[in-house]
């Protein structure tokens, strides 16, 4: 009887445990089945955790992340861009299909067994699959960001009343190629959606040639000089020119240019003509005479050079050579120390035919600021580039070596004033100055022409002045220096 009761109890307990195990198994199976309908806890789609979410919930979360604006930081501006505007859209359908395949592709019972043993499933990462147009992004960055937020360079501007310039500012230009890469990475990232755009800095813009012209005219009008000044400058890199004349503080026409006494600046055409007609293989004597002509401004030495060109017609040949290269207002009618007038008559030129203005130019030796400046520019181009009017007119007689020899002789003029007085010490300025007393002993004409070599660019200056009463050195010399300094600073803004 006791054994029967014991067996009954054991049977009941067994049935109870089996029933409980069955119930627990059913509950676990139902729980697992429900979980299997959602994404595994270890799954990410496009870097976004979607564990425990239904496909609908996962889709909503992905859209929230990948349609959120991307923040751009550029030139102190904060810009938010809509991904759809730049052609970026997450392909939700494709990514969910891949996630569903991963979710349902494994063995049901194998997964259930892992669930029963509480085993952590391996991580599943579904990659981002976007619809994206890099071309639309690039166009947006170019047309909306760069066009609006790039900073153009600002040129240096002249300081009123002085010879210096306020430095300009370098521009900032969006680095478009790098911006495309950075923004693309941000669009594809679920978390890092802020981008600091990079840019390139341009060089500081040189002042405009118009601003330099205004500054030069201001320097003249505020100076104490109340005579006539003819000014010519040429940028030897670009060929840009400044050419004007001011008479007693009022600008006057330079079409045609104004005739001035050439005085000692005529010695540049003299030596140029010697090299054209006699070559650059110089004897010691003629080399010394040229050195005295350009370095010491010796009239006697100049006449030796003229006689070496042709004993009786040297000045005439100089005039003919200048005509050949197109200088119709430049002529020399006689030797410097001899009174004989060698031309048939005083040449009538466009410059000395003007009736509105006169400088009472020397009937023996005349030129204009633009023609003497053009001659120096041709000498420079000949030496540097085997170009210019001298090479074109005398291809068999002139070479770069010939022109460089002439420049070297001009560099021996160590006056230290006028044009040379407006540049820093050590600046190379091959030049020739001129001033000569009239018959009454009064100096009315002062001139200087030269090539100025600087690290920021080389230029030619040709400045002629005339005063009907007297050309006072203490007024004219600082004016030449200030004009030169302004042009020098124009070419070398960063070092002024």
XYZ file of C-alpha atoms in Angstrom:
496
model
C 0.000 0.000 0.000
C 2.842 2.371 0.942
C 4.717 1.579 -2.301
C 1.614 2.263 -4.325
C 1.216 5.697 -2.736
C 4.873 6.457 -3.282
C 4.635 5.599 -6.965
C 1.557 7.724 -7.311
C 3.346 10.701 -5.774
C 6.392 10.223 -7.983
C 4.195 9.910 -11.029
C 2.364 13.100 -10.092
C 5.569 15.001 -9.475
C 6.982 13.814 -12.800
C 3.850 14.825 -14.627
C 4.024 18.213 -12.894
C 7.658 18.765 -13.922
C 6.995 17.603 -17.449
C 4.002 19.884 -17.685
C 6.050 22.800 -16.321
C 8.870 22.039 -18.750
C 6.418 21.882 -21.593
C 4.817 25.165 -20.572
C 8.228 26.852 -20.240
C 9.266 25.483 -23.616
C 6.118 26.798 -25.220
C 6.594 30.210 -23.571
C 10.238 30.304 -24.676
C 9.287 29.268 -28.168
C 6.644 31.994 -28.345
C 9.100 34.570 -26.977
C 11.784 33.518 -29.461
C 9.299 33.574 -32.318
C 8.306 37.115 -31.389
C 11.952 38.178 -31.139
C 12.670 36.569 -34.477
C 10.086 38.863 -36.029
C 12.276 41.803 -34.910
C 15.923 42.496 -35.748
C 18.587 40.808 -33.603
C 20.013 42.822 -30.710
C 23.467 42.812 -32.299
C 22.344 44.135 -35.688
C 23.220 47.550 -37.123
C 22.036 48.955 -40.425
C 24.259 51.657 -41.935
C 25.881 52.089 -38.550
C 22.534 52.623 -36.787
C 21.607 50.098 -34.012
C 18.276 48.454 -34.871
C 18.266 45.564 -32.366
C 14.750 44.752 -31.173
C 13.103 46.984 -33.749
C 10.571 45.995 -36.339
C 11.321 46.783 -39.984
C 8.950 49.746 -39.831
C 10.641 51.110 -36.711
C 14.098 50.533 -38.212
C 13.077 52.318 -41.390
C 11.902 55.325 -39.394
C 15.117 55.454 -37.374
C 17.293 55.261 -40.507
C 15.362 58.085 -42.136
C 15.716 60.233 -39.023
C 19.485 59.770 -39.052
C 20.281 60.062 -42.739
C 17.886 62.841 -43.641
C 19.076 65.069 -40.803
C 20.972 68.170 -42.024
C 24.744 68.192 -42.366
C 26.399 71.168 -40.702
C 29.077 73.025 -42.676
C 31.506 75.447 -41.021
C 33.112 77.885 -43.457
C 34.523 81.390 -43.015
C 32.817 81.850 -39.627
C 29.492 80.852 -41.165
C 27.389 77.863 -40.085
C 25.438 76.352 -42.966
C 22.961 73.465 -42.775
C 22.323 71.485 -45.923
C 19.505 69.046 -46.595
C 20.976 65.765 -47.888
C 18.221 65.501 -50.488
C 19.225 68.873 -51.955
C 22.696 67.572 -52.773
C 21.417 64.302 -54.192
C 21.853 62.017 -51.156
C 19.104 59.584 -50.145
C 19.435 56.344 -48.127
C 18.124 53.292 -50.009
C 15.967 52.042 -47.148
C 14.289 49.277 -49.139
C 17.581 47.681 -50.181
C 19.077 47.846 -46.690
C 15.949 46.405 -45.009
C 15.831 43.586 -47.543
C 19.421 42.700 -46.657
C 18.589 42.918 -42.947
C 15.523 40.678 -43.356
C 17.551 38.125 -45.256
C 20.100 38.065 -42.452
C 17.352 37.876 -39.824
C 15.451 34.983 -41.390
C 18.191 33.212 -43.256
C 19.517 31.137 -40.352
C 18.099 27.876 -38.903
C 15.033 28.482 -36.753
C 15.836 25.709 -34.299
C 19.501 26.553 -34.209
C 18.575 30.085 -33.270
C 16.071 28.822 -30.745
C 18.731 26.634 -29.162
C 21.063 29.646 -28.842
C 18.187 31.596 -27.331
C 17.555 28.900 -24.728
C 21.209 28.981 -23.718
C 21.245 32.777 -23.707
C 24.073 32.865 -26.204
C 24.867 36.343 -27.579
C 24.437 36.282 -31.349
C 27.329 37.453 -33.482
C 27.258 41.079 -34.625
C 25.517 41.719 -37.909
C 26.336 44.944 -39.787
C 24.327 45.832 -42.852
C 26.286 48.457 -44.868
C 24.863 51.773 -45.970
C 23.318 51.708 -49.417
C 22.641 55.272 -50.611
C 21.401 56.892 -53.760
C 23.926 59.687 -54.295
C 24.935 62.182 -57.002
C 28.435 63.573 -56.486
C 27.821 65.925 -59.401
C 24.865 67.552 -57.600
C 26.933 67.906 -54.436
C 29.792 69.531 -56.336
C 27.417 71.946 -58.085
C 25.834 72.879 -54.759
C 29.181 73.541 -53.107
C 30.346 75.584 -56.080
C 27.192 77.619 -56.670
C 25.796 77.980 -53.159
C 28.772 77.809 -50.803
C 31.819 79.002 -52.735
C 29.913 81.673 -54.650
C 28.423 83.067 -51.460
C 31.128 82.608 -48.849
C 34.473 82.751 -50.691
C 36.439 85.905 -49.907
C 38.018 87.659 -52.903
C 41.458 89.168 -52.346
C 41.433 92.857 -51.558
C 44.179 94.900 -53.197
C 46.483 97.179 -51.308
C 45.287 100.766 -51.377
C 47.352 103.941 -51.332
C 47.604 105.963 -48.153
C 46.456 109.497 -48.984
C 49.206 112.057 -48.659
C 52.024 109.502 -48.637
C 53.938 107.094 -50.820
C 52.969 103.854 -49.062
C 50.098 101.416 -49.458
C 47.878 99.754 -46.903
C 48.451 96.017 -47.438
C 45.590 94.114 -48.984
C 44.126 90.867 -47.713
C 44.598 87.456 -49.327
C 41.446 85.880 -50.611
C 39.974 82.568 -49.453
C 38.764 80.030 -51.986
C 36.896 76.844 -51.124
C 38.970 73.710 -51.664
C 36.223 72.160 -53.750
C 37.690 68.692 -54.278
C 38.396 68.220 -50.573
C 35.004 69.671 -49.665
C 33.288 67.030 -51.816
C 35.168 64.281 -49.957
C 34.476 65.729 -46.492
C 30.778 66.338 -47.094
C 30.368 62.909 -48.693
C 31.865 61.315 -45.573
C 29.501 63.337 -43.374
C 26.465 62.350 -45.447
C 27.440 58.697 -45.059
C 28.031 58.954 -41.307
C 25.251 58.407 -38.735
C 27.060 60.457 -36.074
C 29.746 62.761 -37.525
C 27.561 65.153 -39.473
C 29.506 68.368 -39.004
C 32.246 69.427 -41.438
C 34.820 72.210 -41.230
C 35.425 73.059 -44.869
C 38.976 73.841 -45.918
C 40.099 76.645 -48.183
C 43.138 77.915 -50.012
C 44.547 81.388 -49.535
C 45.378 83.453 -52.561
C 48.222 85.903 -52.776
C 47.686 89.488 -51.741
C 46.560 91.430 -54.761
C 48.838 94.205 -55.927
C 47.247 97.659 -55.942
C 45.501 98.456 -59.172
C 47.366 100.485 -61.759
C 44.542 103.031 -61.505
C 45.165 103.496 -57.776
C 48.875 103.957 -58.411
C 48.115 106.591 -61.036
C 45.895 108.478 -58.605
C 48.586 108.333 -55.915
C 51.279 109.627 -58.269
C 49.138 112.567 -59.333
C 48.351 113.356 -55.685
C 52.060 113.354 -54.837
C 52.655 115.953 -57.538
C 49.698 118.178 -56.698
C 50.527 118.352 -52.963
C 54.215 119.011 -53.608
C 55.762 122.478 -53.841
C 56.552 121.975 -57.527
C 54.383 124.250 -59.685
C 56.028 123.712 -63.053
C 55.439 121.128 -65.779
C 56.157 117.449 -65.206
C 55.889 114.631 -67.732
C 55.704 111.150 -66.196
C 55.973 107.752 -67.879
C 56.170 104.323 -66.238
C 56.019 100.860 -67.768
C 55.649 97.550 -65.929
C 58.283 95.365 -67.574
C 56.404 92.164 -66.690
C 52.989 93.081 -68.082
C 53.624 96.054 -70.343
C 51.103 98.191 -68.423
C 51.878 101.894 -68.666
C 51.201 105.081 -66.750
C 51.615 108.256 -68.771
C 50.460 111.718 -67.817
C 51.572 115.338 -67.554
C 50.726 118.010 -64.987
C 51.343 121.706 -65.489
C 51.064 123.978 -62.448
C 48.878 121.409 -60.615
C 46.560 120.859 -63.602
C 46.622 117.693 -65.694
C 47.130 118.271 -69.410
C 46.953 116.030 -72.466
C 49.842 113.791 -73.484
C 48.453 113.107 -76.950
C 50.809 113.899 -78.536
C 53.445 113.791 -75.840
C 55.308 116.913 -74.735
C 58.741 117.847 -76.075
C 61.443 118.371 -73.434
C 65.125 119.203 -73.695
C 66.809 115.804 -73.662
C 69.996 117.168 -72.029
C 72.158 114.326 -70.712
C 69.457 111.661 -71.064
C 70.265 111.850 -74.796
C 73.526 110.086 -73.963
C 71.619 106.784 -73.769
C 70.650 106.970 -77.486
C 74.231 108.056 -78.263
C 75.760 104.939 -76.690
C 72.981 102.739 -78.113
C 73.774 104.060 -81.595
C 77.476 103.404 -81.136
C 76.763 99.768 -80.187
C 74.368 99.422 -83.140
C 76.832 100.797 -85.674
C 80.214 99.774 -84.254
C 79.416 96.663 -82.254
C 80.128 95.702 -78.661
C 83.761 94.643 -79.084
C 85.098 97.762 -77.355
C 88.658 99.021 -77.235
C 89.862 100.201 -73.824
C 89.702 103.827 -74.989
C 86.139 103.689 -76.284
C 85.058 101.654 -73.246
C 86.449 104.394 -71.025
C 84.703 107.087 -73.087
C 81.356 105.284 -72.799
C 81.921 104.869 -69.070
C 82.605 108.609 -68.753
C 79.577 109.383 -70.929
C 77.032 107.438 -68.888
C 78.770 107.221 -65.525
C 80.140 110.771 -65.218
C 77.962 112.539 -67.831
C 81.048 113.945 -69.560
C 80.157 115.976 -72.654
C 83.698 115.658 -74.025
C 83.551 111.872 -73.710
C 80.130 111.876 -75.373
C 81.536 113.712 -78.379
C 84.314 111.116 -78.616
C 81.658 108.397 -78.802
C 79.698 110.386 -81.407
C 82.829 110.847 -83.505
C 83.518 107.122 -83.246
C 80.114 106.472 -84.788
C 80.986 108.782 -87.699
C 83.354 111.736 -87.419
C 81.074 114.330 -88.998
C 77.601 112.803 -88.860
C 77.482 111.028 -85.515
C 74.492 113.027 -84.165
C 72.641 112.614 -87.456
C 73.103 108.834 -87.299
C 71.806 108.825 -83.715
C 68.692 110.640 -84.926
C 68.273 108.226 -87.840
C 68.597 105.218 -85.522
C 65.914 106.618 -83.218
C 63.619 107.166 -86.198
C 64.204 103.571 -87.278
C 62.849 102.242 -83.978
C 59.861 104.587 -84.143
C 60.922 107.486 -81.912
C 59.743 110.394 -84.057
C 60.116 113.060 -81.346
C 63.695 112.231 -80.347
C 66.598 113.848 -82.183
C 70.166 115.108 -81.726
C 71.242 117.904 -84.079
C 74.865 118.405 -83.085
C 77.804 117.441 -80.928
C 77.605 118.330 -77.243
C 80.584 120.704 -77.194
C 80.493 122.048 -80.772
C 78.040 124.707 -81.953
C 77.567 123.350 -85.482
C 73.960 122.406 -86.290
C 74.155 119.287 -88.413
C 70.516 118.779 -89.364
C 69.078 120.724 -92.316
C 66.637 122.475 -89.986
C 65.084 122.072 -86.565
C 62.955 118.936 -86.909
C 59.236 119.545 -86.683
C 57.762 116.788 -84.534
C 54.280 116.118 -83.161
C 55.601 116.936 -79.695
C 57.260 120.280 -80.448
C 54.383 121.319 -82.714
C 51.970 121.684 -79.817
C 50.758 125.241 -79.350
C 49.003 124.731 -76.013
C 52.179 124.047 -74.027
C 55.923 124.561 -74.400
C 58.999 123.741 -72.372
C 61.223 125.841 -74.622
C 63.032 122.632 -75.629
C 66.637 122.725 -76.774
C 66.705 122.978 -80.569
C 69.736 120.639 -80.585
C 68.398 117.811 -78.442
C 64.792 116.864 -77.760
C 62.776 113.881 -76.611
C 59.569 113.028 -74.743
C 59.059 111.087 -71.491
C 57.250 108.272 -73.288
C 59.841 107.886 -76.064
C 62.837 107.789 -73.743
C 60.939 105.398 -71.462
C 60.052 103.199 -74.438
C 63.716 103.121 -75.463
C 64.706 101.877 -72.011
C 61.944 99.262 -72.114
C 63.252 98.067 -75.492
C 66.802 97.872 -74.122
C 65.530 95.807 -71.177
C 63.452 93.453 -73.350
C 66.420 93.047 -75.685
C 68.685 92.048 -72.791
C 66.170 89.830 -71.019
C 64.084 88.247 -73.758
C 65.871 88.899 -77.053
C 62.885 91.059 -77.961
C 61.821 94.653 -78.376
C 62.174 97.252 -81.113
C 65.989 97.291 -81.109
C 66.225 93.599 -81.981
C 63.434 93.955 -84.544
C 65.032 96.962 -86.254
C 68.661 95.807 -86.110
C 68.582 91.993 -85.952
C 72.109 91.605 -87.337
C 73.660 94.325 -85.196
C 72.044 94.003 -81.771
C 72.028 91.054 -79.375
C 70.992 90.541 -75.743
C 74.666 90.825 -74.817
C 74.843 94.221 -76.548
C 71.839 95.519 -74.622
C 73.082 94.144 -71.316
C 76.394 95.913 -71.905
C 74.508 99.188 -72.325
C 72.573 98.561 -69.103
C 75.816 97.838 -67.258
C 77.267 101.160 -68.427
C 74.088 102.964 -67.305
C 74.463 101.405 -63.857
C 77.686 103.402 -63.420
C 75.654 106.599 -62.900
C 75.811 106.681 -59.077
C 74.025 109.986 -58.490
C 72.106 108.700 -55.448
C 69.369 111.302 -55.969
C 66.299 111.748 -58.183
C 65.115 108.211 -59.122
C 67.898 106.530 -57.146
C 66.872 108.554 -54.098
C 63.477 106.841 -53.954
C 64.589 103.209 -53.621
C 66.190 101.251 -50.758
C 69.965 101.031 -50.607
C 71.301 98.256 -52.796
C 68.514 98.489 -55.384
C 69.887 98.245 -58.913
C 68.902 101.340 -60.919
C 70.723 101.741 -64.255
C 69.753 105.295 -65.204
C 70.776 108.588 -66.730
C 69.890 111.946 -65.242
C 70.020 115.316 -66.902
C 69.929 118.978 -65.967
C 71.650 121.839 -67.720
C 71.704 125.601 -67.149
C 70.146 127.747 -69.841
C 72.072 130.577 -71.472
C 71.283 132.790 -68.478
C 72.743 130.225 -66.082
C 69.376 129.171 -64.638
C 68.400 125.485 -64.547
C 64.868 125.096 -65.859
C 64.946 121.419 -66.906
C 65.626 118.388 -64.701
C 65.137 114.827 -65.912
C 65.946 111.246 -65.004
C 65.223 107.969 -66.784
C 66.053 104.513 -65.487
C 65.332 100.821 -65.155
C 64.517 99.811 -61.573
C 65.115 96.158 -60.607
C 63.156 94.911 -57.578
C 62.143 91.572 -56.097
C 58.489 92.414 -56.737
C 58.950 93.352 -60.369
C 61.040 95.540 -62.638
C 59.906 98.810 -64.151
C 61.037 101.773 -66.224
C 60.649 105.352 -65.041
C 61.003 108.380 -67.283
C 60.440 111.739 -65.582
C 61.002 115.159 -67.131
C 60.354 118.501 -65.428
C 60.392 122.093 -66.615
C 59.847 125.348 -64.750
C 59.642 128.657 -66.649
C 61.447 130.547 -63.863
C 63.806 128.120 -62.152
C 63.793 124.411 -61.382
C 64.712 124.401 -57.695
C 66.687 121.252 -56.786
C 65.405 121.113 -53.216
C 61.865 120.888 -54.580
C 62.411 118.758 -57.675
C 64.746 116.150 -56.188
C 62.347 115.071 -53.363
C 59.510 114.957 -55.891
C 61.446 112.520 -58.096
C 62.248 110.438 -55.020
C 58.653 110.337 -53.784
C 57.292 109.362 -57.187
C 59.871 106.589 -57.436
C 59.144 105.385 -53.909
C 55.424 105.159 -54.659
C 56.060 103.036 -57.751
C 58.588 100.894 -55.862
C 56.022 100.293 -53.097
C 53.403 99.402 -55.700
C 55.617 96.550 -56.871
C 56.734 95.578 -53.348
C 53.740 96.133 -51.071
C 54.747 93.400 -48.601
C 58.231 94.871 -48.057
C 57.436 98.595 -47.871
